[in-house]
Amino acid sequence: GRRLQGHKGSVTSVRRRGEDQLLSGSEDGTGRLWDLERNRSIRCFLVRQERGDTEVEVSSVCSGTGDFEHLVGVAYENKISLFDVRDPALVSRKAAFAFNDVHFDDVNEIIMEGAIDRMAAGDDNGEIAVYDLRKPKLLRKISPAHSNICSSICFRRGTPWQAVSAGLDGKVVHWNFNKIKQLFCYVTTSSSSQNKNQMVNPRFPYCLSCQPSGNVVAAGLGDGNVVVLDIEGKSCLHEFEAASNMISAVAWAEFGDSSRILLSGGSDGVVTVTELSQPSSSRQPLDAFPEEMRESLLASMDTMAGSSSVQRGTRYHSHNCLTLKCTSQVNAIASLPNGSIFVGDQGPAILVFDVRPTTTT
């Protein structure tokens, strides 16, 4: 087990960047770029308030792709700064571009992945803003997209004008943001799930992840369940319990059969690696989690100095899974095709779990 050390506050956001880099954001007011070959931070993006030098909390980071892979987005308070990684400074204090007047309330998540020249942001005001990275400028604003906080946002991969948002109004909405039109709305709070945690923690969707195919979105709910939605077919494919408490992070794995492996993290500090059956065939779980993956995971756990444990997924009888124990609430999860899983929790270090996949995509 490895740790990426460098932040001085809770890690709030982690994103894969290319094949061998990771991007992270923290309550210490910085975004960091990590070289995963050398396990070290190679760039620091600093956001400060105009008045004085007080640190501000970074809520989310994102990285551009293709022609925009030099761009890194850092969200803090109601602002978003775009940094250019081609700037040679090891500590970047000056953003290449900043959006300071678009959002009236704190930004919860920003995303560039899945769209070539766009960035989307969701905020506490229930609004979604979509930005054009070419200019850069505000392209569209959906106001309000949700009647409560917009907790998470992702692009529908492979489509130029589609995104999915989650809100604490209990809705997951698939948008055409060009026409500002709802294509599909799934209400998570109306389902009669059997989860016993529902009374304490309402089934609001807190986090989203879009599968590489672009057709399937996973949403982590407040009662510890994950719903897997087919946004093309406008239906719910699966729902399963993944934590004993709120799901605070969810991400499709970049390793193995990534359309079937889902990573989720809870406020109870548990990361669950769940292998789903193929939605098209049956909802039955697979026979077994690949044995090599289990063994390497157990081995990587042993080196985590006792702070972690692996349990075999007994109580998740509906699906095959492994669980990894972190020390505190999971804020963010990312992974690489080589089987590394990166977890940001309430501590300043990014935890690294190595799962050796049996197949690579």
Tab-separated table of C-alpha atoms in Angstrom, residues 12-327:
chain	number	residue	atom	x	y	z
A	12	THR	CA	-11.670	16.507	-1.524
A	13	SER	CA	-11.213	15.446	-5.152
A	14	VAL	CA	-9.082	13.019	-7.211
A	15	ARG	CA	-9.086	12.522	-10.977
A	16	ARG	CA	-7.016	10.448	-13.330
A	17	ARG	CA	-4.971	12.511	-15.788
A	18	GLY	CA	-3.597	10.563	-18.734
A	19	GLU	CA	-1.846	7.242	-18.210
A	20	ASP	CA	0.460	8.004	-15.319
A	21	GLN	CA	-0.726	11.163	-13.596
A	22	LEU	CA	-3.293	12.022	-10.956
A	23	LEU	CA	-4.891	15.352	-10.146
A	24	SER	CA	-6.134	16.153	-6.645
A	25	GLY	CA	-7.741	18.975	-4.700
A	26	SER	CA	-7.722	19.635	-0.984
A	27	GLU	CA	-9.112	21.723	1.851
A	28	ASP	CA	-5.587	23.202	2.078
A	29	GLY	CA	-6.452	25.489	-0.862
A	30	THR	CA	-4.358	23.685	-3.482
A	31	GLY	CA	-4.737	21.444	-6.467
A	32	ARG	CA	-1.836	19.060	-7.097
A	33	LEU	CA	-0.578	17.085	-10.063
A	34	TRP	CA	1.118	13.779	-9.206
A	35	ASP	CA	3.679	11.742	-11.120
A	36	LEU	CA	2.596	8.185	-10.312
A	37	GLU	CA	5.815	6.622	-11.585
A	38	ARG	CA	7.741	8.508	-8.914
A	39	ASN	CA	4.902	8.823	-6.367
A	40	ARG	CA	5.387	12.531	-5.930
A	41	SER	CA	3.664	15.838	-6.436
A	42	ILE	CA	5.141	17.643	-9.453
A	43	ARG	CA	2.874	20.698	-9.641
A	44	CYS	CA	0.879	22.759	-7.186
A	45	PHE	CA	-2.003	25.050	-8.183
A	46	LEU	CA	-2.690	27.673	-5.560
A	47	VAL	CA	-6.030	29.434	-5.138
A	48	ARG	CA	-6.222	32.405	-2.803
A	49	GLN	CA	-8.881	34.909	-1.946
A	50	GLU	CA	-8.289	38.392	-3.269
A	51	ARG	CA	-8.277	39.782	0.259
A	52	GLY	CA	-5.336	38.643	2.283
A	53	ASP	CA	-3.753	35.248	2.130
A	54	THR	CA	-6.394	33.080	3.775
A	55	GLU	CA	-6.566	29.575	2.396
A	56	VAL	CA	-9.785	28.523	0.707
A	57	GLU	CA	-11.063	25.013	0.344
A	58	VAL	CA	-10.811	23.390	-3.107
A	59	SER	CA	-14.051	21.481	-3.693
A	60	SER	CA	-13.282	19.836	-7.038
A	61	VAL	CA	-10.606	19.497	-9.715
A	62	CYS	CA	-10.774	18.326	-13.319
A	63	SER	CA	-8.463	17.767	-16.245
A	64	GLY	CA	-8.931	18.453	-19.939
A	65	THR	CA	-8.463	15.885	-22.704
A	66	GLY	CA	-7.309	15.959	-26.329
A	67	ASP	CA	-6.490	19.499	-27.476
A	68	PHE	CA	-7.228	20.728	-23.958
A	69	GLU	CA	-5.132	18.289	-21.946
A	70	HIS	CA	-2.960	21.213	-20.839
A	71	LEU	CA	-5.894	22.644	-18.864
A	72	VAL	CA	-6.605	21.910	-15.209
A	73	GLY	CA	-9.747	23.213	-13.525
A	74	VAL	CA	-9.833	24.046	-9.812
A	75	ALA	CA	-13.119	24.969	-8.097
A	76	TYR	CA	-13.267	26.813	-4.767
A	77	GLU	CA	-16.090	28.736	-3.120
A	78	ASN	CA	-18.222	30.043	-6.030
A	79	LYS	CA	-15.248	30.364	-8.396
A	80	ILE	CA	-13.427	28.239	-10.954
A	81	SER	CA	-9.823	28.786	-12.051
A	82	LEU	CA	-8.270	27.257	-15.147
A	83	PHE	CA	-4.515	26.613	-14.948
A	84	ASP	CA	-2.221	25.798	-17.861
A	85	VAL	CA	0.194	22.970	-17.022
A	86	ARG	CA	2.568	24.200	-19.750
A	87	ASP	CA	3.418	27.084	-17.432
A	88	PRO	CA	6.856	25.996	-16.110
A	89	ALA	CA	6.337	27.190	-12.521
A	90	LEU	CA	6.240	24.345	-9.991
A	91	VAL	CA	3.790	26.377	-7.915
A	92	SER	CA	1.202	28.102	-10.110
A	93	ARG	CA	-0.259	31.116	-8.361
A	94	LYS	CA	-1.792	32.749	-11.412
A	95	ALA	CA	-4.632	31.064	-13.268
A	96	ALA	CA	-4.696	31.296	-17.070
A	97	PHE	CA	-8.401	32.064	-16.809
A	98	ALA	CA	-10.962	32.487	-14.035
A	99	PHE	CA	-14.755	32.376	-13.812
A	100	ASN	CA	-15.551	34.441	-10.730
A	101	ASP	CA	-19.033	35.808	-11.427
A	102	VAL	CA	-21.008	32.921	-12.888
A	103	HIS	CA	-22.030	31.022	-9.758
A	104	PHE	CA	-23.924	32.657	-6.899
A	105	ASP	CA	-23.181	29.835	-4.475
A	106	ASP	CA	-20.436	27.278	-3.792
A	107	VAL	CA	-19.445	25.002	-6.682
A	108	ASN	CA	-19.618	21.314	-5.736
A	109	GLU	CA	-18.176	19.622	-8.775
A	110	ILE	CA	-16.501	20.484	-12.057
A	111	ILE	CA	-15.852	18.039	-14.884
A	112	MET	CA	-14.144	18.091	-18.294
A	113	GLU	CA	-13.867	14.327	-18.852
A	114	GLY	CA	-16.247	12.963	-21.451
A	115	ALA	CA	-16.497	16.236	-23.372
A	116	ILE	CA	-13.748	17.424	-25.679
A	117	ASP	CA	-13.940	21.194	-25.373
A	118	ARG	CA	-16.382	21.740	-22.516
A	119	MET	CA	-16.426	22.000	-18.750
A	120	ALA	CA	-19.535	21.618	-16.597
A	121	ALA	CA	-20.118	22.766	-13.008
A	122	GLY	CA	-22.893	22.185	-10.476
A	123	ASP	CA	-23.436	24.432	-7.445
A	124	ASP	CA	-25.275	24.802	-4.136
A	125	ASN	CA	-27.847	27.033	-5.823
A	126	GLY	CA	-29.053	24.067	-7.892
A	127	GLU	CA	-27.617	25.590	-11.064
A	128	ILE	CA	-25.516	23.986	-13.783
A	129	ALA	CA	-23.099	25.995	-15.906
A	130	VAL	CA	-21.467	24.639	-19.062
A	131	TYR	CA	-18.326	26.382	-20.305
A	132	ASP	CA	-16.664	26.488	-23.705
A	133	LEU	CA	-12.931	25.832	-23.230
A	134	ARG	CA	-12.020	27.247	-26.638
A	135	LYS	CA	-12.749	30.825	-25.711
A	136	PRO	CA	-13.008	30.201	-22.596
A	137	LYS	CA	-16.520	31.464	-21.868
A	138	LEU	CA	-19.873	30.519	-20.342
A	139	LEU	CA	-21.843	28.562	-22.932
A	140	ARG	CA	-25.107	27.650	-21.161
A	141	LYS	CA	-26.617	27.974	-17.722
A	142	ILE	CA	-29.480	25.823	-16.466
A	143	SER	CA	-31.120	27.753	-13.675
A	144	PRO	CA	-32.424	26.118	-11.698
A	145	ALA	CA	-31.519	22.598	-12.750
A	146	HIS	CA	-32.490	21.354	-9.283
A	147	SER	CA	-34.742	22.799	-6.581
A	148	ASN	CA	-32.011	22.032	-4.044
A	149	ILE	CA	-28.203	21.698	-4.094
A	150	CYS	CA	-26.707	20.265	-7.321
A	151	SER	CA	-24.415	17.674	-5.747
A	152	SER	CA	-22.754	16.136	-8.818
A	153	ILE	CA	-22.422	16.479	-12.590
A	154	CYS	CA	-20.969	14.393	-15.423
A	155	PHE	CA	-20.952	14.573	-19.196
A	156	ARG	CA	-22.537	11.814	-21.199
A	157	ARG	CA	-19.452	10.588	-22.993
A	158	GLY	CA	-19.437	10.721	-26.769
A	159	THR	CA	-22.185	13.340	-27.042
A	160	PRO	CA	-21.436	17.043	-27.555
A	161	TRP	CA	-24.514	18.441	-25.809
A	162	GLN	CA	-25.524	16.008	-23.078
A	163	ALA	CA	-24.847	15.878	-19.350
A	164	VAL	CA	-26.274	14.209	-16.249
A	165	SER	CA	-26.751	15.971	-12.920
A	166	ALA	CA	-27.708	14.884	-9.408
A	167	GLY	CA	-29.464	17.048	-6.860
A	168	LEU	CA	-30.538	16.962	-3.241
A	169	ASP	CA	-34.075	17.350	-4.544
A	170	GLY	CA	-33.814	13.576	-5.060
A	171	LYS	CA	-33.406	13.701	-8.839
A	172	VAL	CA	-30.892	12.418	-11.357
A	173	VAL	CA	-31.506	14.313	-14.606
A	174	HIS	CA	-30.203	13.643	-18.118
A	175	TRP	CA	-29.969	16.973	-19.990
A	176	ASN	CA	-29.608	18.281	-23.480
A	177	PHE	CA	-27.933	21.501	-22.340
A	178	ASN	CA	-28.003	23.063	-25.795
A	179	LYS	CA	-31.811	23.159	-25.728
A	180	ILE	CA	-31.904	23.197	-21.901
A	181	LYS	CA	-34.242	20.240	-22.011
A	182	GLN	CA	-34.682	17.263	-19.667
A	183	LEU	CA	-34.338	13.996	-21.576
A	184	PHE	CA	-34.850	11.687	-18.567
A	185	CYS	CA	-35.429	12.259	-14.868
A	186	TYR	CA	-35.042	9.494	-12.285
A	187	VAL	CA	-36.406	10.219	-8.810
A	188	THR	CA	-34.285	8.322	-6.293
A	189	THR	CA	-36.460	9.159	-3.297
A	190	SER	CA	-39.608	7.494	-4.625
A	191	SER	CA	-38.163	3.977	-4.864
A	192	SER	CA	-39.312	1.506	-2.217
A	193	SER	CA	-35.853	0.171	-1.467
A	194	GLN	CA	-35.430	-2.204	1.427
A	195	ASN	CA	-32.407	-0.415	2.840
A	196	LYS	CA	-32.811	-0.018	6.593
A	197	ASN	CA	-30.762	3.202	6.618
A	198	GLN	CA	-33.390	5.107	4.680
A	199	MET	CA	-35.134	6.649	7.690
A	200	VAL	CA	-31.943	8.269	8.949
A	201	ASN	CA	-30.379	9.138	5.603
A	202	PRO	CA	-32.769	10.135	2.809
A	203	ARG	CA	-32.096	8.604	-0.587
A	204	PHE	CA	-30.710	11.760	-2.161
A	205	PRO	CA	-28.093	11.243	-4.916
A	206	TYR	CA	-24.728	12.634	-3.786
A	207	CYS	CA	-22.360	11.517	-6.557
A	208	LEU	CA	-22.394	10.349	-10.178
A	209	SER	CA	-20.160	8.530	-12.623
A	210	CYS	CA	-20.785	7.929	-16.338
A	211	GLN	CA	-19.602	4.693	-17.923
A	212	PRO	CA	-17.194	5.035	-20.869
A	213	SER	CA	-19.980	3.767	-23.173
A	214	GLY	CA	-21.980	6.880	-22.316
A	215	ASN	CA	-25.204	4.930	-21.823
A	216	VAL	CA	-24.986	4.001	-18.156
A	217	VAL	CA	-24.687	6.248	-15.093
A	218	ALA	CA	-24.170	5.186	-11.478
A	219	ALA	CA	-25.478	7.347	-8.642
A	220	GLY	CA	-24.519	6.971	-4.982
A	221	LEU	CA	-27.375	7.590	-2.558
A	222	GLY	CA	-27.700	8.833	0.992
A	223	ASP	CA	-28.938	5.497	2.340
A	224	GLY	CA	-25.825	3.564	1.251
A	225	ASN	CA	-27.280	2.204	-1.979
A	226	VAL	CA	-26.019	2.680	-5.534
A	227	VAL	CA	-28.422	2.875	-8.471
A	228	VAL	CA	-27.228	2.040	-11.977
A	229	LEU	CA	-29.298	3.842	-14.605
A	230	ASP	CA	-29.601	3.204	-18.330
A	231	ILE	CA	-30.020	6.762	-19.600
A	232	GLU	CA	-30.456	5.593	-23.181
A	233	GLY	CA	-33.257	3.196	-22.215
A	234	LYS	CA	-34.538	5.556	-19.462
A	235	SER	CA	-34.626	2.843	-16.806
A	236	CYS	CA	-32.973	1.574	-13.627
A	237	LEU	CA	-30.796	-1.490	-14.300
A	238	HIS	CA	-29.578	-2.295	-10.794
A	239	GLU	CA	-29.754	-1.119	-7.243
A	240	PHE	CA	-27.552	-2.577	-4.522
A	241	GLU	CA	-26.329	-1.766	-1.033
A	242	ALA	CA	-22.677	-0.695	-1.044
A	243	ALA	CA	-22.200	0.921	2.379
A	244	SER	CA	-23.877	1.152	5.762
A	245	ASN	CA	-24.102	4.902	5.376
A	246	MET	CA	-24.163	7.640	2.734
A	247	ILE	CA	-22.331	6.942	-0.539
A	248	SER	CA	-20.011	9.914	-0.893
A	249	ALA	CA	-18.029	8.883	-4.018
A	250	VAL	CA	-18.610	6.620	-6.999
A	251	ALA	CA	-16.502	5.872	-10.106
A	252	TRP	CA	-16.469	3.263	-12.848
A	253	ALA	CA	-13.165	1.408	-12.734
A	254	GLU	CA	-10.592	2.127	-15.442
A	255	PHE	CA	-9.258	-1.455	-15.114
A	256	GLY	CA	-10.595	-4.875	-16.053
A	257	ASP	CA	-13.998	-4.922	-17.703
A	258	SER	CA	-14.616	-1.308	-16.770
A	259	SER	CA	-18.256	-1.444	-17.835
A	260	ARG	CA	-18.885	-3.908	-15.009
A	261	ILE	CA	-16.616	-2.852	-12.153
A	262	LEU	CA	-17.859	-0.026	-9.967
A	263	LEU	CA	-15.905	1.671	-7.181
A	264	SER	CA	-17.893	3.343	-4.418
A	265	GLY	CA	-16.960	4.971	-1.137
A	266	GLY	CA	-19.052	5.725	1.898
A	267	SER	CA	-19.102	8.133	4.779
A	268	ASP	CA	-18.314	5.035	6.882
A	269	GLY	CA	-14.822	4.951	5.331
A	270	VAL	CA	-15.415	1.802	3.292
A	271	VAL	CA	-14.501	1.566	-0.402
A	272	THR	CA	-16.384	-1.175	-2.213
A	273	VAL	CA	-15.230	-2.722	-5.498
A	274	THR	CA	-18.348	-4.299	-6.986
A	275	GLU	CA	-18.489	-6.449	-10.077
A	276	LEU	CA	-21.902	-6.224	-11.734
A	277	SER	CA	-23.482	-8.745	-14.029
A	278	GLN	CA	-24.016	-7.648	-17.615
A	279	PRO	CA	-27.117	-5.451	-17.578
A	280	SER	CA	-28.223	-6.904	-20.900
A	281	SER	CA	-28.329	-10.534	-19.809
A	282	SER	CA	-29.423	-11.021	-16.218
A	283	ARG	CA	-29.156	-9.248	-12.920
A	284	GLN	CA	-27.477	-12.230	-11.300
A	285	PRO	CA	-23.990	-11.588	-9.925
A	286	LEU	CA	-20.947	-13.263	-11.412
A	287	ASP	CA	-19.677	-16.448	-9.799
A	288	ALA	CA	-16.526	-15.002	-8.317
A	289	PHE	CA	-14.348	-11.976	-8.164
A	290	PRO	CA	-11.170	-12.848	-10.138
A	291	GLU	CA	-8.940	-14.751	-7.714
A	292	GLU	CA	-5.727	-12.939	-8.728
A	293	MET	CA	-7.431	-9.628	-8.044
A	294	ARG	CA	-8.399	-10.797	-4.566
A	295	GLU	CA	-4.929	-12.079	-3.766
A	296	SER	CA	-3.096	-8.956	-4.915
A	297	LEU	CA	-5.590	-6.820	-3.052
A	298	LEU	CA	-5.056	-8.777	0.152
A	299	ALA	CA	-1.305	-8.461	-0.325
A	300	SER	CA	-1.527	-4.714	-0.865
A	301	MET	CA	-3.656	-4.450	2.284
A	302	ASP	CA	-1.082	-6.196	4.453
A	303	THR	CA	1.391	-3.415	3.788
A	304	MET	CA	-1.025	-0.676	4.832
A	305	ALA	CA	0.241	-0.950	8.421
A	306	GLY	CA	-2.941	-2.311	9.884
A	307	SER	CA	-5.053	0.721	9.038
A	308	SER	CA	-6.919	-1.250	6.402
A	309	SER	CA	-8.609	-4.566	6.069
A	310	VAL	CA	-10.231	-6.568	3.324
A	311	GLN	CA	-13.429	-8.403	4.009
A	312	ARG	CA	-14.927	-10.847	1.597
A	313	GLY	CA	-18.254	-9.509	0.472
A	314	THR	CA	-20.683	-11.521	2.512
A	315	ARG	CA	-23.401	-9.012	3.298
A	316	TYR	CA	-23.534	-7.806	-0.293
A	317	HIS	CA	-25.193	-11.025	-1.338
A	318	SER	CA	-26.642	-9.543	-4.504
A	319	HIS	CA	-23.267	-8.829	-6.118
A	320	ASN	CA	-19.705	-9.854	-6.047
A	321	CYS	CA	-17.468	-7.401	-4.228
A	322	LEU	CA	-14.411	-6.579	-2.187
A	323	THR	CA	-14.244	-3.912	0.482
A	324	LEU	CA	-11.261	-1.737	1.428
A	325	LYS	CA	-11.192	0.104	4.724
A	326	CYS	CA	-10.032	3.707	4.910
A	327	THR	CA	-9.731	5.707	8.102
